[in-house]
PDB file of N, CA, C and O in Angstrom:
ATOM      1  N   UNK A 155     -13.225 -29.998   3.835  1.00  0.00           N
ATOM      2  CA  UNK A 155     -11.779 -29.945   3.826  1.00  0.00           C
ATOM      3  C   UNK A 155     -11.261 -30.494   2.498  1.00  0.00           C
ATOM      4  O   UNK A 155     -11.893 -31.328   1.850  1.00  0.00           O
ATOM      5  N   UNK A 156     -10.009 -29.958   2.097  1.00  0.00           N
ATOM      6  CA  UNK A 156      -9.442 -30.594   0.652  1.00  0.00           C
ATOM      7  C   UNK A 156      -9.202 -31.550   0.783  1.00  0.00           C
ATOM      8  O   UNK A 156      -9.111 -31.922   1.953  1.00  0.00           O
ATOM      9  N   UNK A 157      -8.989 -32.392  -0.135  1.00  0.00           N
ATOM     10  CA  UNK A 157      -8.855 -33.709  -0.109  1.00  0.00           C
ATOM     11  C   UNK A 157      -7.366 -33.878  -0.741  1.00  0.00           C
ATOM     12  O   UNK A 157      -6.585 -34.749  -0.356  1.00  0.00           O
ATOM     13  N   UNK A 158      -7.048 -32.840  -1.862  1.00  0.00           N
ATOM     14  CA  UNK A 158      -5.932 -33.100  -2.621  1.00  0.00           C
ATOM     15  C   UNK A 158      -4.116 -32.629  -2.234  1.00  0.00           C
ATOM     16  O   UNK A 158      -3.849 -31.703  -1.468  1.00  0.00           O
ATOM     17  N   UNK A 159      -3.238 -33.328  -2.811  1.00  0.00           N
ATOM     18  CA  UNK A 159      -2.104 -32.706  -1.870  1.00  0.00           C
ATOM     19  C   UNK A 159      -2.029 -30.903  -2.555  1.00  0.00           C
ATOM     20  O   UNK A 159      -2.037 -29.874  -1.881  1.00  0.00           O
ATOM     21  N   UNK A 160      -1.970 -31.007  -3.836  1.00  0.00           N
ATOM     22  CA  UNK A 160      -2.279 -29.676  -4.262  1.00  0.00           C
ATOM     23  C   UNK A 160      -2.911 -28.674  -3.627  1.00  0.00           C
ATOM     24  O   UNK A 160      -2.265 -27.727  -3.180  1.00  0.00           O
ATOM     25  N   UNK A 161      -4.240 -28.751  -3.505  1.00  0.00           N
ATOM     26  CA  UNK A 161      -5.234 -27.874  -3.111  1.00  0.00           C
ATOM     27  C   UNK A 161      -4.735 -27.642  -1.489  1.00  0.00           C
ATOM     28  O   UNK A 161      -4.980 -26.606  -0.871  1.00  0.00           O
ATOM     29  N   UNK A 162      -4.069 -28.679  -0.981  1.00  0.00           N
ATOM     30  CA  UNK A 162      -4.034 -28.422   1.032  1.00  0.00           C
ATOM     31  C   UNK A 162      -2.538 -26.955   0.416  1.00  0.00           C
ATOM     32  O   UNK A 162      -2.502 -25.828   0.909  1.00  0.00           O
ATOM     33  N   UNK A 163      -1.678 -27.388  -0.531  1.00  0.00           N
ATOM     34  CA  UNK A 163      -0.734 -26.407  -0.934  1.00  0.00           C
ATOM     35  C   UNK A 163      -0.747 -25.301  -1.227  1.00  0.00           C
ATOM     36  O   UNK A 163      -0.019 -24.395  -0.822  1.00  0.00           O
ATOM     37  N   UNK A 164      -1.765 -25.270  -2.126  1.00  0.00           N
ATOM     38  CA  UNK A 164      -2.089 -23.860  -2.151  1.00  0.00           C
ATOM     39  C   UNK A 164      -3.486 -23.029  -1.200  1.00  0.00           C
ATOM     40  O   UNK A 164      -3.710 -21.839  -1.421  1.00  0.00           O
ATOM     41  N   UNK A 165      -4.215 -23.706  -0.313  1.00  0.00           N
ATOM     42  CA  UNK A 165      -4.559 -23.031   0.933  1.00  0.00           C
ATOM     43  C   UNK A 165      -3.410 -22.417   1.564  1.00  0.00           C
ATOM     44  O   UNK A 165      -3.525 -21.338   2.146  1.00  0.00           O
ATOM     45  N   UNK A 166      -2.614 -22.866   1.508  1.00  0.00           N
ATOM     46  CA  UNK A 166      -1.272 -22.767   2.665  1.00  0.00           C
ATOM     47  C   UNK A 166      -0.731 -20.957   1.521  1.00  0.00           C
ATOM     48  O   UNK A 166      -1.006 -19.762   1.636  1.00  0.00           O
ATOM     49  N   UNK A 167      -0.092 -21.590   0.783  1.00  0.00           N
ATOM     50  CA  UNK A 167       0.186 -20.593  -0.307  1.00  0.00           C
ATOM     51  C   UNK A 167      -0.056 -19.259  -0.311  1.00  0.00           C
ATOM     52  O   UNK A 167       0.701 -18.296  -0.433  1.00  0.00           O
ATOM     53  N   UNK A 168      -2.286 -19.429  -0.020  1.00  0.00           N
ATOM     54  CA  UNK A 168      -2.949 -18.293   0.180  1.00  0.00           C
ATOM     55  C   UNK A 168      -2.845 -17.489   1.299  1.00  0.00           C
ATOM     56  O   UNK A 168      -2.927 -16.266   1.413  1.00  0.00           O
ATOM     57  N   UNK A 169      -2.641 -18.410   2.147  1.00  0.00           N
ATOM     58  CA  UNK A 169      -2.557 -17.750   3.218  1.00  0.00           C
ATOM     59  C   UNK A 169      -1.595 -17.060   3.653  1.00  0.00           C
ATOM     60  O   UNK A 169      -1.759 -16.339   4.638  1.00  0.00           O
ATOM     61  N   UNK A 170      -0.287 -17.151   2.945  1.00  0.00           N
ATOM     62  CA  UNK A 170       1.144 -16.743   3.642  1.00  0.00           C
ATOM     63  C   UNK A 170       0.641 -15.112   2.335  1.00  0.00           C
ATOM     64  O   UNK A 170       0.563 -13.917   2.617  1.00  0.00           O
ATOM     65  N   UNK A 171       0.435 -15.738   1.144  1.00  0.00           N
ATOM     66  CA  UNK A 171       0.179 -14.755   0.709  1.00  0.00           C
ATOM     67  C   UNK A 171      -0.587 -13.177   1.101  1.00  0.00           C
ATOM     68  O   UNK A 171      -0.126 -12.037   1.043  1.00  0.00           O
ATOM     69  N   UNK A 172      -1.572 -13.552   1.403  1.00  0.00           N
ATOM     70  CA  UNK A 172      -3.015 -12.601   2.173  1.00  0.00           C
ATOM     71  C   UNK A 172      -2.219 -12.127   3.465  1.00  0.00           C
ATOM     72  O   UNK A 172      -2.602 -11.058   3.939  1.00  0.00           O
ATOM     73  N   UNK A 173      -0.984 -12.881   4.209  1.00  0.00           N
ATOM     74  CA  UNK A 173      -0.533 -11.742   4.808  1.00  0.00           C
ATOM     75  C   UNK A 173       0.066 -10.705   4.776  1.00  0.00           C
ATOM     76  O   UNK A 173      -0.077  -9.621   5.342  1.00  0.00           O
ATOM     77  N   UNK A 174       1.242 -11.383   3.574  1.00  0.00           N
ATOM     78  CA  UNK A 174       2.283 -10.619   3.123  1.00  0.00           C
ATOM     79  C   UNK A 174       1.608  -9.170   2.863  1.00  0.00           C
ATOM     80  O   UNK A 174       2.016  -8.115   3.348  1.00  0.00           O
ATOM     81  N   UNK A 175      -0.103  -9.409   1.543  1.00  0.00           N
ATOM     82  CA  UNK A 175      -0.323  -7.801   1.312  1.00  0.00           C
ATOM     83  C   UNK A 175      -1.147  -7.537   2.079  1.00  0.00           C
ATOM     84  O   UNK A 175      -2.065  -6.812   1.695  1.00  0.00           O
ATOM     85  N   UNK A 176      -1.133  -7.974   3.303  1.00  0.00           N
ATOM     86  CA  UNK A 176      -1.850  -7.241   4.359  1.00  0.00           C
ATOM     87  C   UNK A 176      -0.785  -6.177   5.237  1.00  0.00           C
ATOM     88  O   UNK A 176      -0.885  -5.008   5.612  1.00  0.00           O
ATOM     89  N   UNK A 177       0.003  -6.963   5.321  1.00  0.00           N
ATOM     90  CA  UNK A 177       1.272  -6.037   5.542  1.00  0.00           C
ATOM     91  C   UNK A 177       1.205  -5.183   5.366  1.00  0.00           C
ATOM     92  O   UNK A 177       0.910  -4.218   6.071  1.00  0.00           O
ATOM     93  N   UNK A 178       1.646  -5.361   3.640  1.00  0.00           N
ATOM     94  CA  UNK A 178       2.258  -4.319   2.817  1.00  0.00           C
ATOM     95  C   UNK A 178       1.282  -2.973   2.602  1.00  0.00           C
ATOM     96  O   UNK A 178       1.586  -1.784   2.510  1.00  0.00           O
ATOM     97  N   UNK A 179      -0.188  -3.743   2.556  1.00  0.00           N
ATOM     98  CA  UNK A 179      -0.929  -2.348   2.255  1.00  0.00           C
ATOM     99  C   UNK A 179      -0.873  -1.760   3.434  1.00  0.00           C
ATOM    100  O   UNK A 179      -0.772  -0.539   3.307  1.00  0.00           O
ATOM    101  N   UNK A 180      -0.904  -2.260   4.948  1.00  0.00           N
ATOM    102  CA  UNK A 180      -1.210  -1.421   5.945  1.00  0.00           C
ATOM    103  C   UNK A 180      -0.055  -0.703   5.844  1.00  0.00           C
ATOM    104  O   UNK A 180      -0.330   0.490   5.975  1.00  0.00           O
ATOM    105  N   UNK A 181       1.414  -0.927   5.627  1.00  0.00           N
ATOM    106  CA  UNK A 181       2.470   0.126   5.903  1.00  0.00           C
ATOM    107  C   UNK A 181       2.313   0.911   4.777  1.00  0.00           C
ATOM    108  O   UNK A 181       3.168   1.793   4.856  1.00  0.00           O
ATOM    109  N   UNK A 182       1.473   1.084   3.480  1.00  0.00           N
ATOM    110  CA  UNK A 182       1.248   2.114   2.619  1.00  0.00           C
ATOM    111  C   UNK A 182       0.157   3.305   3.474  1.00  0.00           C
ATOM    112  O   UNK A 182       0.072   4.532   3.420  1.00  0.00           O
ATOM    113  N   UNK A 183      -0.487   2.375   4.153  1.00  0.00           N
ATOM    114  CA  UNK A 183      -1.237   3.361   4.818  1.00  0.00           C
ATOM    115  C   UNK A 183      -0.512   4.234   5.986  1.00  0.00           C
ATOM    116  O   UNK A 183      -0.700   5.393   6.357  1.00  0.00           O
ATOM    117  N   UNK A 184       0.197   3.439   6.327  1.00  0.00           N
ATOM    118  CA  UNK A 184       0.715   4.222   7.464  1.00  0.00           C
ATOM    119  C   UNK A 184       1.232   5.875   7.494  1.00  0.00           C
ATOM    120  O   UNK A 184       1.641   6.375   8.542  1.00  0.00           O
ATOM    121  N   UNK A 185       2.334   5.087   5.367  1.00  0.00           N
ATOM    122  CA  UNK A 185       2.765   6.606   5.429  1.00  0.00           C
ATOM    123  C   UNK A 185       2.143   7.462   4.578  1.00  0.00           C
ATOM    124  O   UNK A 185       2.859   8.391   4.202  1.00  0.00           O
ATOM    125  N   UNK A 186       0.629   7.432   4.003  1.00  0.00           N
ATOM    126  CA  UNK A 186      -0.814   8.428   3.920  1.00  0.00           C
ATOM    127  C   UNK A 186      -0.848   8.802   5.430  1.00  0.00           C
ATOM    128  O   UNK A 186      -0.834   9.921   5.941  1.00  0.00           O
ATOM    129  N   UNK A 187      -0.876   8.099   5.761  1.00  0.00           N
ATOM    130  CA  UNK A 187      -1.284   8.761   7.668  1.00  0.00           C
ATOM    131  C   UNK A 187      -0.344   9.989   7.930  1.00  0.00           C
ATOM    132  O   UNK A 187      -0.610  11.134   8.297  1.00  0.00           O
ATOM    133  N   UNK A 188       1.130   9.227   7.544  1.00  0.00           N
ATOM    134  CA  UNK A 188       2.264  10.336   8.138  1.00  0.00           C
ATOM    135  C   UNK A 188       2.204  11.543   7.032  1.00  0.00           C
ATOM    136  O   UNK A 188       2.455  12.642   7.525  1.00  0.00           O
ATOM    137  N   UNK A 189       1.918  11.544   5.626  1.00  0.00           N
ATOM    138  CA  UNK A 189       1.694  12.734   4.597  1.00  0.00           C
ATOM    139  C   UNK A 189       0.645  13.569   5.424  1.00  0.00           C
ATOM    140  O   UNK A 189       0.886  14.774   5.490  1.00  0.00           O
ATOM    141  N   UNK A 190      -0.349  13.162   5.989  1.00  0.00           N
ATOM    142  CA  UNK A 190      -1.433  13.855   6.430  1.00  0.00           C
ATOM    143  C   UNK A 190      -1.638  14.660   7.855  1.00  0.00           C
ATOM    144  O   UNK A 190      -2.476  15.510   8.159  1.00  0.00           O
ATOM    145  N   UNK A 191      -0.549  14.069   8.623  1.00  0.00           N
ATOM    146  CA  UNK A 191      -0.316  14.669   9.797  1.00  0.00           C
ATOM    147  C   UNK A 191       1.030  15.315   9.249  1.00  0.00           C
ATOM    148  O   UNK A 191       1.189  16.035  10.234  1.00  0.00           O
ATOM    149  N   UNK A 192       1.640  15.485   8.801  1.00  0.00           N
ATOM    150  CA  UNK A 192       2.884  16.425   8.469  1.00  0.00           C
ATOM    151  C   UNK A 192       2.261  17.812   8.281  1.00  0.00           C
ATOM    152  O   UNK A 192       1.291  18.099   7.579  1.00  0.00           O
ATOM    153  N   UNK A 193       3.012  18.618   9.050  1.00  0.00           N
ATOM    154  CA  UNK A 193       2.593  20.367   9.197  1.00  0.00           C
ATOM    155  C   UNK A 193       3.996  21.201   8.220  1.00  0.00           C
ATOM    156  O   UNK A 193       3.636  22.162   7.541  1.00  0.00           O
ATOM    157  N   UNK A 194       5.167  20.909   8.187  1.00  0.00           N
ATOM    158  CA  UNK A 194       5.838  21.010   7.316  1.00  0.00           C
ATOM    159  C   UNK A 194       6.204  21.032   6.001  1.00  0.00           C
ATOM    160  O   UNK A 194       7.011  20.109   5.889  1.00  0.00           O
ATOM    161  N   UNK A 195       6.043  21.655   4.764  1.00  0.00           N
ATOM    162  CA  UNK A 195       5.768  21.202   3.777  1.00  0.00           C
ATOM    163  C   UNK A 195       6.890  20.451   3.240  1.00  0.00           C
ATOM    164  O   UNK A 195       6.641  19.536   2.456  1.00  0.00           O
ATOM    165  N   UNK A 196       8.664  20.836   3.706  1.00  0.00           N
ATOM    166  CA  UNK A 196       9.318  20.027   3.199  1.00  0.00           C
ATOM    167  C   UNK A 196       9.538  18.320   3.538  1.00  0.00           C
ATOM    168  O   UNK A 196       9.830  17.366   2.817  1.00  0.00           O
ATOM    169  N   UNK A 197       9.337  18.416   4.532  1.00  0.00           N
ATOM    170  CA  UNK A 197       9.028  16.902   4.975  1.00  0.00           C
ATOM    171  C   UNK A 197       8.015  16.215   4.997  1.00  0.00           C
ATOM    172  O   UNK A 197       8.071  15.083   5.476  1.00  0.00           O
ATOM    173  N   UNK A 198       6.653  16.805   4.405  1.00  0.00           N
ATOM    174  CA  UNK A 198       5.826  16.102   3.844  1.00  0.00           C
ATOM    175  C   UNK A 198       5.750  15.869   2.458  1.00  0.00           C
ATOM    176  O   UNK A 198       4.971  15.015   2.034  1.00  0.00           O
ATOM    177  N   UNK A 199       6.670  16.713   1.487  1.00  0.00           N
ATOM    178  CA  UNK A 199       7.382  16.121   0.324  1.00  0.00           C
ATOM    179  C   UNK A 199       8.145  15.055   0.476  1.00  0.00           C
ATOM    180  O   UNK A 199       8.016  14.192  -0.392  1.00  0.00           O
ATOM    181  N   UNK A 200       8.996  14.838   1.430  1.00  0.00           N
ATOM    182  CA  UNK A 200       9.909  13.159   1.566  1.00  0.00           C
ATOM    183  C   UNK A 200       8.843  12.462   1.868  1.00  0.00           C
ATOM    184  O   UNK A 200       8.702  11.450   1.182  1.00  0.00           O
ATOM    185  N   UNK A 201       7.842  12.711   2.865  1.00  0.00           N
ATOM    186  CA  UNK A 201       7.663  11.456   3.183  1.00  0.00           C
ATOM    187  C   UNK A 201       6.138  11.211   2.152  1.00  0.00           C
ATOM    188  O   UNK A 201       5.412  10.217   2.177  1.00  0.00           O
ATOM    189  N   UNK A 202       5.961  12.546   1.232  1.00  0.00           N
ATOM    190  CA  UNK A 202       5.035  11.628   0.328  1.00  0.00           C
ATOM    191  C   UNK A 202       5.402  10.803  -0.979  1.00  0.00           C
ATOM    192  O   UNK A 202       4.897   9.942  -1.699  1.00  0.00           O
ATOM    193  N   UNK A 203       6.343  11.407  -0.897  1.00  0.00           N
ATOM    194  CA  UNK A 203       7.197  10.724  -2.107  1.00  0.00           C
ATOM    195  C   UNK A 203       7.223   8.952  -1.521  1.00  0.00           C
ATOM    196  O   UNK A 203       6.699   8.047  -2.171  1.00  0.00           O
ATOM    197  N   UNK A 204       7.812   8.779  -0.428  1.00  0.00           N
ATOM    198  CA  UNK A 204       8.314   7.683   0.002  1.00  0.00           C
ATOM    199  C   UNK A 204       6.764   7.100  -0.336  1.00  0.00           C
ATOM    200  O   UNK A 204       6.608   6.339  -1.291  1.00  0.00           O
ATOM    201  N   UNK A 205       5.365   7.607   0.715  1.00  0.00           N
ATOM    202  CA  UNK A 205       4.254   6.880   0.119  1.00  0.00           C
ATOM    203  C   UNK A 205       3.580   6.470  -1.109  1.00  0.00           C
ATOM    204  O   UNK A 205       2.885   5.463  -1.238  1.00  0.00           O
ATOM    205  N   UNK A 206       3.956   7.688  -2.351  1.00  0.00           N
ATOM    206  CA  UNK A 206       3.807   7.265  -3.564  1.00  0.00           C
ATOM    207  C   UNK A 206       4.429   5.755  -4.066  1.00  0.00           C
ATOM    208  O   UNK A 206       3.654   4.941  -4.568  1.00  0.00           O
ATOM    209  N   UNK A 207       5.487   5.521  -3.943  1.00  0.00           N
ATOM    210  CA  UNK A 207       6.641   4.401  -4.356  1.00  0.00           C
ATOM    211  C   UNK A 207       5.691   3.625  -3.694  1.00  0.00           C
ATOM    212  O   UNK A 207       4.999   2.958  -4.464  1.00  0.00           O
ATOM    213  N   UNK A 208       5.306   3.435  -1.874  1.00  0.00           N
ATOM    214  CA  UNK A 208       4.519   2.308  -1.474  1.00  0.00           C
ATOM    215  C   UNK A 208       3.397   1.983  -2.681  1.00  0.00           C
ATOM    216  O   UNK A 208       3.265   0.881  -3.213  1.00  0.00           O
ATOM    217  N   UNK A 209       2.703   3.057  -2.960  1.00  0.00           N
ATOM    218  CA  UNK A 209       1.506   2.550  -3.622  1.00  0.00           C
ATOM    219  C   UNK A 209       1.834   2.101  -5.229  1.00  0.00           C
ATOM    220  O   UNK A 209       1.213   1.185  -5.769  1.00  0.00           O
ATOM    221  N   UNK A 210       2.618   2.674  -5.736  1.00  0.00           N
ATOM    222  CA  UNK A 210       2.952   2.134  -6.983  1.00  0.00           C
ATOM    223  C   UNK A 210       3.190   1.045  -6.832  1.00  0.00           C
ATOM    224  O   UNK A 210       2.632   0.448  -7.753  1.00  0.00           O
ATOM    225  N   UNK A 211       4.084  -0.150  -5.740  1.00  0.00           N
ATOM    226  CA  UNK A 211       4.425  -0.935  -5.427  1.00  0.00           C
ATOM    227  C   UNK A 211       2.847  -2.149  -5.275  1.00  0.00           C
ATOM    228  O   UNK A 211       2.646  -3.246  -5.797  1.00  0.00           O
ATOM    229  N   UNK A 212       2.154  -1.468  -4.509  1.00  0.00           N
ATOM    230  CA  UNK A 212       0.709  -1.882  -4.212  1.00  0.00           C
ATOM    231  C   UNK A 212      -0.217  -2.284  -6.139  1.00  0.00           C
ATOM    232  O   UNK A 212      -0.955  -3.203  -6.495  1.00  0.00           O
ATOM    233  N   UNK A 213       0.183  -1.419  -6.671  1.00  0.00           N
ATOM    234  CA  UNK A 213      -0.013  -1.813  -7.826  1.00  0.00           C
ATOM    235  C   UNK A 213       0.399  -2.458  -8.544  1.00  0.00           C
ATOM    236  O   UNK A 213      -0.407  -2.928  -9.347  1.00  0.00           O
ATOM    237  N   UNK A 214       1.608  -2.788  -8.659  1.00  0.00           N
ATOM    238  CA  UNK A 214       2.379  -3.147  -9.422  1.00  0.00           C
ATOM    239  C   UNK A 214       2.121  -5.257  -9.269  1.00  0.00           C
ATOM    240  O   UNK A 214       2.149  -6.171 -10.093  1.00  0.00           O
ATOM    241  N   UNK A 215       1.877  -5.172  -7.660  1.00  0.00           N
ATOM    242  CA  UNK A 215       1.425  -6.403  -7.182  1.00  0.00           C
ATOM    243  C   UNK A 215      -0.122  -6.578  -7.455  1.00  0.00           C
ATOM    244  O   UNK A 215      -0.623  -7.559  -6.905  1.00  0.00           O
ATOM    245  N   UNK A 216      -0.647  -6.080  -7.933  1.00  0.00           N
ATOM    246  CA  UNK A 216      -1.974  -6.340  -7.771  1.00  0.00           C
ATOM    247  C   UNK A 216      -2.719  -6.349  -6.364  1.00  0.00           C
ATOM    248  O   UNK A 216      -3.790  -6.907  -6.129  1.00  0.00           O
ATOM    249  N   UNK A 217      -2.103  -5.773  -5.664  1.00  0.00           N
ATOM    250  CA  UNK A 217      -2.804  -5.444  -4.425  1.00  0.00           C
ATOM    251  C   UNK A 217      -3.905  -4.424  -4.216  1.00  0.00           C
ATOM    252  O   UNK A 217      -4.797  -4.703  -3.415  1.00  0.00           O
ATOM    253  N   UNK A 218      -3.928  -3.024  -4.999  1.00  0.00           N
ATOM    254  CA  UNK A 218      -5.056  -2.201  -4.814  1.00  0.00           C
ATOM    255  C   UNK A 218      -4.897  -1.921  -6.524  1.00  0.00           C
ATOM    256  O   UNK A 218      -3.870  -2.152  -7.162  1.00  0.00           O
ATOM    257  N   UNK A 219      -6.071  -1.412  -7.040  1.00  0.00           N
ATOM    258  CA  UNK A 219      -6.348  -0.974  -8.090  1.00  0.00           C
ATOM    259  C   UNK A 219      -5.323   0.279  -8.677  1.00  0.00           C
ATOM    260  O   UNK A 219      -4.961   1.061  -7.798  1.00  0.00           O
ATOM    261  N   UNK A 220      -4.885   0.518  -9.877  1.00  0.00           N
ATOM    262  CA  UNK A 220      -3.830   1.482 -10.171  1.00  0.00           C
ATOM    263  C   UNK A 220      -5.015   3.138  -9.930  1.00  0.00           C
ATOM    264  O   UNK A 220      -4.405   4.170  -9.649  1.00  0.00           O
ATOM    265  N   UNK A 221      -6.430   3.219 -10.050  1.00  0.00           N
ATOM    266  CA  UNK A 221      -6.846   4.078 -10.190  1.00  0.00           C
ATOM    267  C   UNK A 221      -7.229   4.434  -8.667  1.00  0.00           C
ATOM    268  O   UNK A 221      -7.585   5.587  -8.423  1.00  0.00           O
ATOM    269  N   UNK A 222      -7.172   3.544  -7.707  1.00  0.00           N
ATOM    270  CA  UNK A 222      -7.510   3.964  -6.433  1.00  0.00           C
ATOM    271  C   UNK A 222      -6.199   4.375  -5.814  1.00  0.00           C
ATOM    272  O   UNK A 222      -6.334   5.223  -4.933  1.00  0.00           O
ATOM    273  N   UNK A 223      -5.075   4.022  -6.034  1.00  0.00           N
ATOM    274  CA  UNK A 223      -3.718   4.827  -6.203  1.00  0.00           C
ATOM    275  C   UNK A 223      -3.486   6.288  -6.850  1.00  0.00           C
ATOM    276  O   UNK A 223      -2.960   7.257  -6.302  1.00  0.00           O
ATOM    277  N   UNK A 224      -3.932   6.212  -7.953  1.00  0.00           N
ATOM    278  CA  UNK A 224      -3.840   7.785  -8.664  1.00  0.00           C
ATOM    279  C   UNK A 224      -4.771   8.366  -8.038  1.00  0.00           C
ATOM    280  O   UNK A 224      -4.485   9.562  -7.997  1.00  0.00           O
ATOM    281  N   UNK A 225      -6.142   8.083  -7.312  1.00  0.00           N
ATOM    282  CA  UNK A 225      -7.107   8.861  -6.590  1.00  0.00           C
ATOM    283  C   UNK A 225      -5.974   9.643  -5.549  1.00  0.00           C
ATOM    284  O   UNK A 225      -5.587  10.810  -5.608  1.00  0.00           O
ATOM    285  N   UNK A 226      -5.517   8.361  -4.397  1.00  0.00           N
ATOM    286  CA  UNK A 226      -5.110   8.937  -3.324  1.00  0.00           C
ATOM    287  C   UNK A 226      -3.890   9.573  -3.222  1.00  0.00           C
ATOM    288  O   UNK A 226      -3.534  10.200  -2.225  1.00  0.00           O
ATOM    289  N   UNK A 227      -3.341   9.450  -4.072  1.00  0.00           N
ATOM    290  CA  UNK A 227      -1.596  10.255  -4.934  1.00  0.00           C
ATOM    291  C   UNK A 227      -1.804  11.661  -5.444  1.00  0.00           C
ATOM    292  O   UNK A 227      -0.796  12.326  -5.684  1.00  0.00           O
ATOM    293  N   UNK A 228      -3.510  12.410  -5.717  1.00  0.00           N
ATOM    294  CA  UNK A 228      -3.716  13.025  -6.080  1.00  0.00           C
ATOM    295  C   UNK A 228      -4.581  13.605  -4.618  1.00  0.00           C
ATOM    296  O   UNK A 228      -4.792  14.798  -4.837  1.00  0.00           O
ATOM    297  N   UNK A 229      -4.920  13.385  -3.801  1.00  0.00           N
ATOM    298  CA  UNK A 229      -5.823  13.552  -3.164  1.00  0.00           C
ATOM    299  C   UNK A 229      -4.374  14.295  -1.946  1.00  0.00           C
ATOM    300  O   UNK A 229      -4.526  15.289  -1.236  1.00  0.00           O
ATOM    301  N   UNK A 230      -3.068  13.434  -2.047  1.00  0.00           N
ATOM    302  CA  UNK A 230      -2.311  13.559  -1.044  1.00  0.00           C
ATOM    303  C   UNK A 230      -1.553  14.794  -1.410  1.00  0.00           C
ATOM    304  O   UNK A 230      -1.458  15.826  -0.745  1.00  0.00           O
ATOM    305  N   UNK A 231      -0.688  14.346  -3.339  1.00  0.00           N
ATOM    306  CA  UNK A 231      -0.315  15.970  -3.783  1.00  0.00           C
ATOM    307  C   UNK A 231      -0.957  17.484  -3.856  1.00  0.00           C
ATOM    308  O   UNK A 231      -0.204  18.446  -4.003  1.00  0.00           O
ATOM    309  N   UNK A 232      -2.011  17.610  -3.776  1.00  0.00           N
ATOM    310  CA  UNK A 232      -2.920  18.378  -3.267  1.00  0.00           C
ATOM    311  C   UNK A 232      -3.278  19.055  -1.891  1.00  0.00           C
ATOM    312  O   UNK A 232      -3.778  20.173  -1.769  1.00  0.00           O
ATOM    313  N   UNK A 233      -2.936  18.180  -0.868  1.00  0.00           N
ATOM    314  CA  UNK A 233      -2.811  18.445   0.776  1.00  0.00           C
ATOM    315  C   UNK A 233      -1.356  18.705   1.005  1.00  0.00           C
ATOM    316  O   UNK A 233      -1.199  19.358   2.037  1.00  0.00           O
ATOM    317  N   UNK A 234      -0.222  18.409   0.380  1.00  0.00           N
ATOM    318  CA  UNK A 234       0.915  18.897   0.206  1.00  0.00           C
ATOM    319  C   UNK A 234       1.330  20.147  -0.417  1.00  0.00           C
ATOM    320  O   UNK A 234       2.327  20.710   0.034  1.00  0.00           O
ATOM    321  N   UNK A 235       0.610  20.715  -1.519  1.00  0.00           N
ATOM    322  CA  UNK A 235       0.476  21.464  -1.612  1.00  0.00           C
ATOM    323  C   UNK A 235      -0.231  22.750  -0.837  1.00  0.00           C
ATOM    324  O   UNK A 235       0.393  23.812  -0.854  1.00  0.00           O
ATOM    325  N   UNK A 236      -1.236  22.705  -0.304  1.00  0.00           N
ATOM    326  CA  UNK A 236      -1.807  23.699   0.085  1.00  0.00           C
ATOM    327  C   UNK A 236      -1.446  24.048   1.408  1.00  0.00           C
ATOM    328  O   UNK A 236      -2.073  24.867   2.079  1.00  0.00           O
ATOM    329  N   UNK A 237      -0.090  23.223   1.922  1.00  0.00           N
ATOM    330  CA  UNK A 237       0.464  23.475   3.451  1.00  0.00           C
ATOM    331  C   UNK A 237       1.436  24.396   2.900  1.00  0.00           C
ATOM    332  O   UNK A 237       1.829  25.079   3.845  1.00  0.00           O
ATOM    333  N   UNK A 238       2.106  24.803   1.663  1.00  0.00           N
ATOM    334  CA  UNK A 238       2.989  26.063   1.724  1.00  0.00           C
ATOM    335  C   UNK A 238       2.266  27.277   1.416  1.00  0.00           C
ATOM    336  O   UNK A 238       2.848  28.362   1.427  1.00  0.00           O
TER     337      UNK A 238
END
């Protein structure tokens, strides 16, 4: 166990942290989920758009890598495409 008042502070810190982008990445996933079940092509343009912004966001925090973002941004504009 820490001993220091610091170190008990930032355990605490980490932890509120590690939820916050646990959160955040799962609701990026959510709306990959909703791009991927969308049969519509115009409303899987809103709602991939909306998931792009999540993941840029995911990056921008240092939460997922910027290139595992451009993977799945490319992986998603691509399945959006080929539904029209």
């Amino acid at each position: 166990m820490a001993n220091h008042k610091s170190t008990l502070k930032r355990i605490r810190s980490n932890e509120a942290k590690t939820a916050r982008n646990k959160y955040q990445h799962k609701t990026a996933r959510t709306w990959i989920k909703k791009v991927r079940l969308s049969e519509d092509k115009s409303e899987a343009d809103k709602v991939m758009r909306e998931a792009f912004s999540k993941l840029d966001k995911l990056v921008k925090k240092n939460i997922i890598h910027k290139n595992k973002a451009a993977n799945v941004k490319s992986k998603l504009a691509k399945h959006v495409a080929s539904l029209g």
